[in-house]
mmCIF file of C-alpha atoms in Angstrom:
data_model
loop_
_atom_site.group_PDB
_atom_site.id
_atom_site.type_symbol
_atom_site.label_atom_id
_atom_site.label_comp_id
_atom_site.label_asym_id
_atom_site.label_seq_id
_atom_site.Cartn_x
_atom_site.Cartn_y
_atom_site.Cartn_z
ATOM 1 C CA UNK S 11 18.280 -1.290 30.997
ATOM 2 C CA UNK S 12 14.669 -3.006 32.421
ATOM 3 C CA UNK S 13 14.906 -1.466 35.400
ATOM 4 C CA UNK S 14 15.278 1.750 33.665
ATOM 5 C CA UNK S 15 12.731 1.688 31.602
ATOM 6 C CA UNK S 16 10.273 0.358 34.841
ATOM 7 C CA UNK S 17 11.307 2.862 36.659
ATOM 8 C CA UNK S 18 10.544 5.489 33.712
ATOM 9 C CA UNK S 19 7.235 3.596 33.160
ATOM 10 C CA UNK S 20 5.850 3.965 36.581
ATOM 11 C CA UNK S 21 6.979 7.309 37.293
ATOM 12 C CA UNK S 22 3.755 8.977 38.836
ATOM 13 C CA UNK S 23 3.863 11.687 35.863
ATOM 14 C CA UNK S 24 3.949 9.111 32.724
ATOM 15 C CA UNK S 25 1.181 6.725 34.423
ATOM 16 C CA UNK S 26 -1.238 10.278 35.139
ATOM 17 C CA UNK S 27 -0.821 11.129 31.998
ATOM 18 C CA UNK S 28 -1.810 7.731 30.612
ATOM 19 C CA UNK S 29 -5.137 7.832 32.879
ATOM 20 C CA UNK S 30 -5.783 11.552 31.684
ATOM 21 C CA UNK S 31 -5.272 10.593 27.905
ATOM 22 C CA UNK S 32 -7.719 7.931 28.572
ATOM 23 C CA UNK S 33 -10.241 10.074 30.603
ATOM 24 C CA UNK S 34 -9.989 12.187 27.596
ATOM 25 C CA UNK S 35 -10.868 10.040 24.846
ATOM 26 C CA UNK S 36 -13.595 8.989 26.993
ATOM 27 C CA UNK S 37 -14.846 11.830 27.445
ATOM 28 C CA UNK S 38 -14.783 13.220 24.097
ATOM 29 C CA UNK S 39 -16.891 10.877 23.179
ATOM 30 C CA UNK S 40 -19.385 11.921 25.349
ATOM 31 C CA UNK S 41 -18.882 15.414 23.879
ATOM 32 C CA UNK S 42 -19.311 14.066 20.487
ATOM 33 C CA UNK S 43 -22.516 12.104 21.434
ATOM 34 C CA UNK S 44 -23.936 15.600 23.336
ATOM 35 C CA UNK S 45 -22.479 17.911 19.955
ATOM 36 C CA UNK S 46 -24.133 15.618 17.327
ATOM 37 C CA UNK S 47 -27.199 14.475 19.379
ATOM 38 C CA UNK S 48 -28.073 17.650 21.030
ATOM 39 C CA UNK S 49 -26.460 20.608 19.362
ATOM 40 C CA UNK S 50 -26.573 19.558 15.926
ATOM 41 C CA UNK S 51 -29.622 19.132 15.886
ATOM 42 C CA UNK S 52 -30.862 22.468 17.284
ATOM 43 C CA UNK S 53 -28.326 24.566 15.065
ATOM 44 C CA UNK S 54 -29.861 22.599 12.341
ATOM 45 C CA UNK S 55 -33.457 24.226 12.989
ATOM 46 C CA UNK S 56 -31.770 27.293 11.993
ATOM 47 C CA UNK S 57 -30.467 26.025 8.695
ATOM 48 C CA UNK S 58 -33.578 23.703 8.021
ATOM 49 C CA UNK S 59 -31.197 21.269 7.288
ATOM 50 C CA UNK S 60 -28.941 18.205 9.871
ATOM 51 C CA UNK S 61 -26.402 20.398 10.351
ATOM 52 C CA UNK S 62 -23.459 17.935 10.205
ATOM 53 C CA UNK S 63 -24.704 17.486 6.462
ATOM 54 C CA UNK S 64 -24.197 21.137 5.838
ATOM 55 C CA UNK S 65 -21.824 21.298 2.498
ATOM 56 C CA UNK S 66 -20.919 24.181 -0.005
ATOM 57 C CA UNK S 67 -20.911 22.267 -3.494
ATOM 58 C CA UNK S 68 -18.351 23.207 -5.219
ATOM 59 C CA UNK S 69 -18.910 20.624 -8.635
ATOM 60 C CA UNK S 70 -22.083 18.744 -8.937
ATOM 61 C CA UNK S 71 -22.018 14.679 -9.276
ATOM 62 C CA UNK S 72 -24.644 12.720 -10.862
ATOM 63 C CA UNK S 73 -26.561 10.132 -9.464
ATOM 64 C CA UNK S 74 -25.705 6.565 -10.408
ATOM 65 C CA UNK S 75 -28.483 4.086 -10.967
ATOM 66 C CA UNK S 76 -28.626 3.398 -7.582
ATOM 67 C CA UNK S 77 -29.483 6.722 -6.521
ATOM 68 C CA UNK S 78 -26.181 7.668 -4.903
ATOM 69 C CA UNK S 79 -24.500 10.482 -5.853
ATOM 70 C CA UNK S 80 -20.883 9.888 -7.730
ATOM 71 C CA UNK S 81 -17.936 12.687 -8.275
ATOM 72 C CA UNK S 82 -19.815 15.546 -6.019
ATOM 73 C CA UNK S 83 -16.635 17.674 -4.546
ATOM 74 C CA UNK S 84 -18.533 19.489 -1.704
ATOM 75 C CA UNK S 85 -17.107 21.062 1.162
ATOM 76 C CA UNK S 86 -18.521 19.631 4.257
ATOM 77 C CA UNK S 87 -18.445 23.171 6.632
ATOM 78 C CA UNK S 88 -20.769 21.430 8.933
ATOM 79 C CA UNK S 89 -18.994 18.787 9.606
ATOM 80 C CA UNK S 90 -15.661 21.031 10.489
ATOM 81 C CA UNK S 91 -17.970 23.466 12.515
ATOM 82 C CA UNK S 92 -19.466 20.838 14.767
ATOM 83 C CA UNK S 93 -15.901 19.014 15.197
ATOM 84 C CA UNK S 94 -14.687 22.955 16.262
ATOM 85 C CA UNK S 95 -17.775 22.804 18.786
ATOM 86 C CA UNK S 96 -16.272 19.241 19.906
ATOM 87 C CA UNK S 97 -12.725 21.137 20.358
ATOM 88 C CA UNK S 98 -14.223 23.819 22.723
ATOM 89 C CA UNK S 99 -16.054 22.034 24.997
ATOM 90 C CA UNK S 100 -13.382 19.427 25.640
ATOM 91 C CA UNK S 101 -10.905 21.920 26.003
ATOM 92 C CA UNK S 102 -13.127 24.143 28.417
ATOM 93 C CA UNK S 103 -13.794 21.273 30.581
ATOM 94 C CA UNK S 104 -9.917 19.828 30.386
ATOM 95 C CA UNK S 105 -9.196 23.391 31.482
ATOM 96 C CA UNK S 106 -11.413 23.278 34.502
ATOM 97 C CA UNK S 107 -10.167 20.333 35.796
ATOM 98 C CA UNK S 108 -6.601 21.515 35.812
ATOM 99 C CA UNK S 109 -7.944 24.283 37.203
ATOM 100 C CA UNK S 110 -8.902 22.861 39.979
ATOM 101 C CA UNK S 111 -6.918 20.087 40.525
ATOM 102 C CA UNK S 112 -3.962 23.407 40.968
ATOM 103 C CA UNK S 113 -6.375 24.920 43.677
ATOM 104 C CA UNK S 114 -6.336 21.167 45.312
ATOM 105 C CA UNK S 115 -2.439 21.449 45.121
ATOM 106 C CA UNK S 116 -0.552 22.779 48.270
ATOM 107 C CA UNK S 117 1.228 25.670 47.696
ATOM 108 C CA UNK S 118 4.612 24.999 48.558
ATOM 109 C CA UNK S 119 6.181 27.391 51.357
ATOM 110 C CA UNK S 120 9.171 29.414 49.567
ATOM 111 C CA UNK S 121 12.321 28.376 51.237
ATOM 112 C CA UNK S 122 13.539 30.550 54.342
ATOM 113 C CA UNK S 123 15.892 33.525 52.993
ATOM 114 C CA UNK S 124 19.950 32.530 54.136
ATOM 115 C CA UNK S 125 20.772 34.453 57.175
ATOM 116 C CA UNK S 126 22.545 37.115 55.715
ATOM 117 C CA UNK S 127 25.958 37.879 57.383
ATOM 118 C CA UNK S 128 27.321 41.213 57.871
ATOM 119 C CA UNK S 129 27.494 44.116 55.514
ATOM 120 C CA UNK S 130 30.727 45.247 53.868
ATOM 121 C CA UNK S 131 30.775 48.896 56.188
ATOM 122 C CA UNK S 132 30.482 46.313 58.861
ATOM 123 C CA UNK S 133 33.602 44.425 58.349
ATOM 124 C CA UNK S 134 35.234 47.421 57.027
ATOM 125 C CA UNK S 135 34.578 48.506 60.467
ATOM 126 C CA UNK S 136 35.502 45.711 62.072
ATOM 127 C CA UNK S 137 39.058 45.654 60.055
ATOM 128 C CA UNK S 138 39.594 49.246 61.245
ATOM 129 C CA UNK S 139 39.239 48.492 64.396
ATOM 130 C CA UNK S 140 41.100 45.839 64.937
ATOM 131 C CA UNK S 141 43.665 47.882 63.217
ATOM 132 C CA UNK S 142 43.711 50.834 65.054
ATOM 133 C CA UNK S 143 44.325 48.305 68.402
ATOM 134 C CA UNK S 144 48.406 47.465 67.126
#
């Protein structure tokens, strides 16, 4: 049953898919850093506001006497628009590398057609003839 599961474990498929999941994380935090860094910030000109911090208030809280807000109930649209912006960009780019990782691929050669053998008029013909010789 070890050797089964080693051999499952470092079948070519399961160990690319471990690096890709890896790449992936990796890179969407590079994504994240670019979206909340770069983007953000920009789209927030627009608003006049940090754009992650964008939030429909739904009830108001009152501040404590530290100053922070308690009991707000908000919905936090920025936060779920720049996570969408995360989404596309990771998904573009994971869809350009398969992309071209396919082109990379050989295409395999489809397999030669079976010679095909005679028709059925041909050994009907054949038959005949061979019956018309008795």
């Amino acid at each position: 049953m070890l050797k089964e599961f080693k051999d499952f474990a470092m079948k070519g498929n399961l160990v690319d898919i471990a690096v890709g999941f890896v790449m992936g994380a990796a890179f969407k935090a590079v994504v994240t850093s670019f979206t909340g860094g770069i983007v953000s910030p920009l789209v927030g000109l627009i608003f006049n506001s940090d754009f992650k911090d964008l939030k429909y208030v739904v009830k108001d809280g009152v501040a404590d006497e530290a100053g922070k807000v308690v009991g707000e109930v908000a919905v936090l649209y920025g936060d779920f628009i720049t996570n969408i912006i995360d989404f596309v960009i990771v998904a573009f780019v994971m869809f350009m590398v398969i992309k071209g990782i396919n082109k990379t691929k050989k295409k395999e050669e489809p397999a030669p057609e079976a010679p095909k053998g005679p028709s059925q008029e041909d050994l009907l013909t054949e038959i005949r003839d061979l019956l018309s010789k008795k």
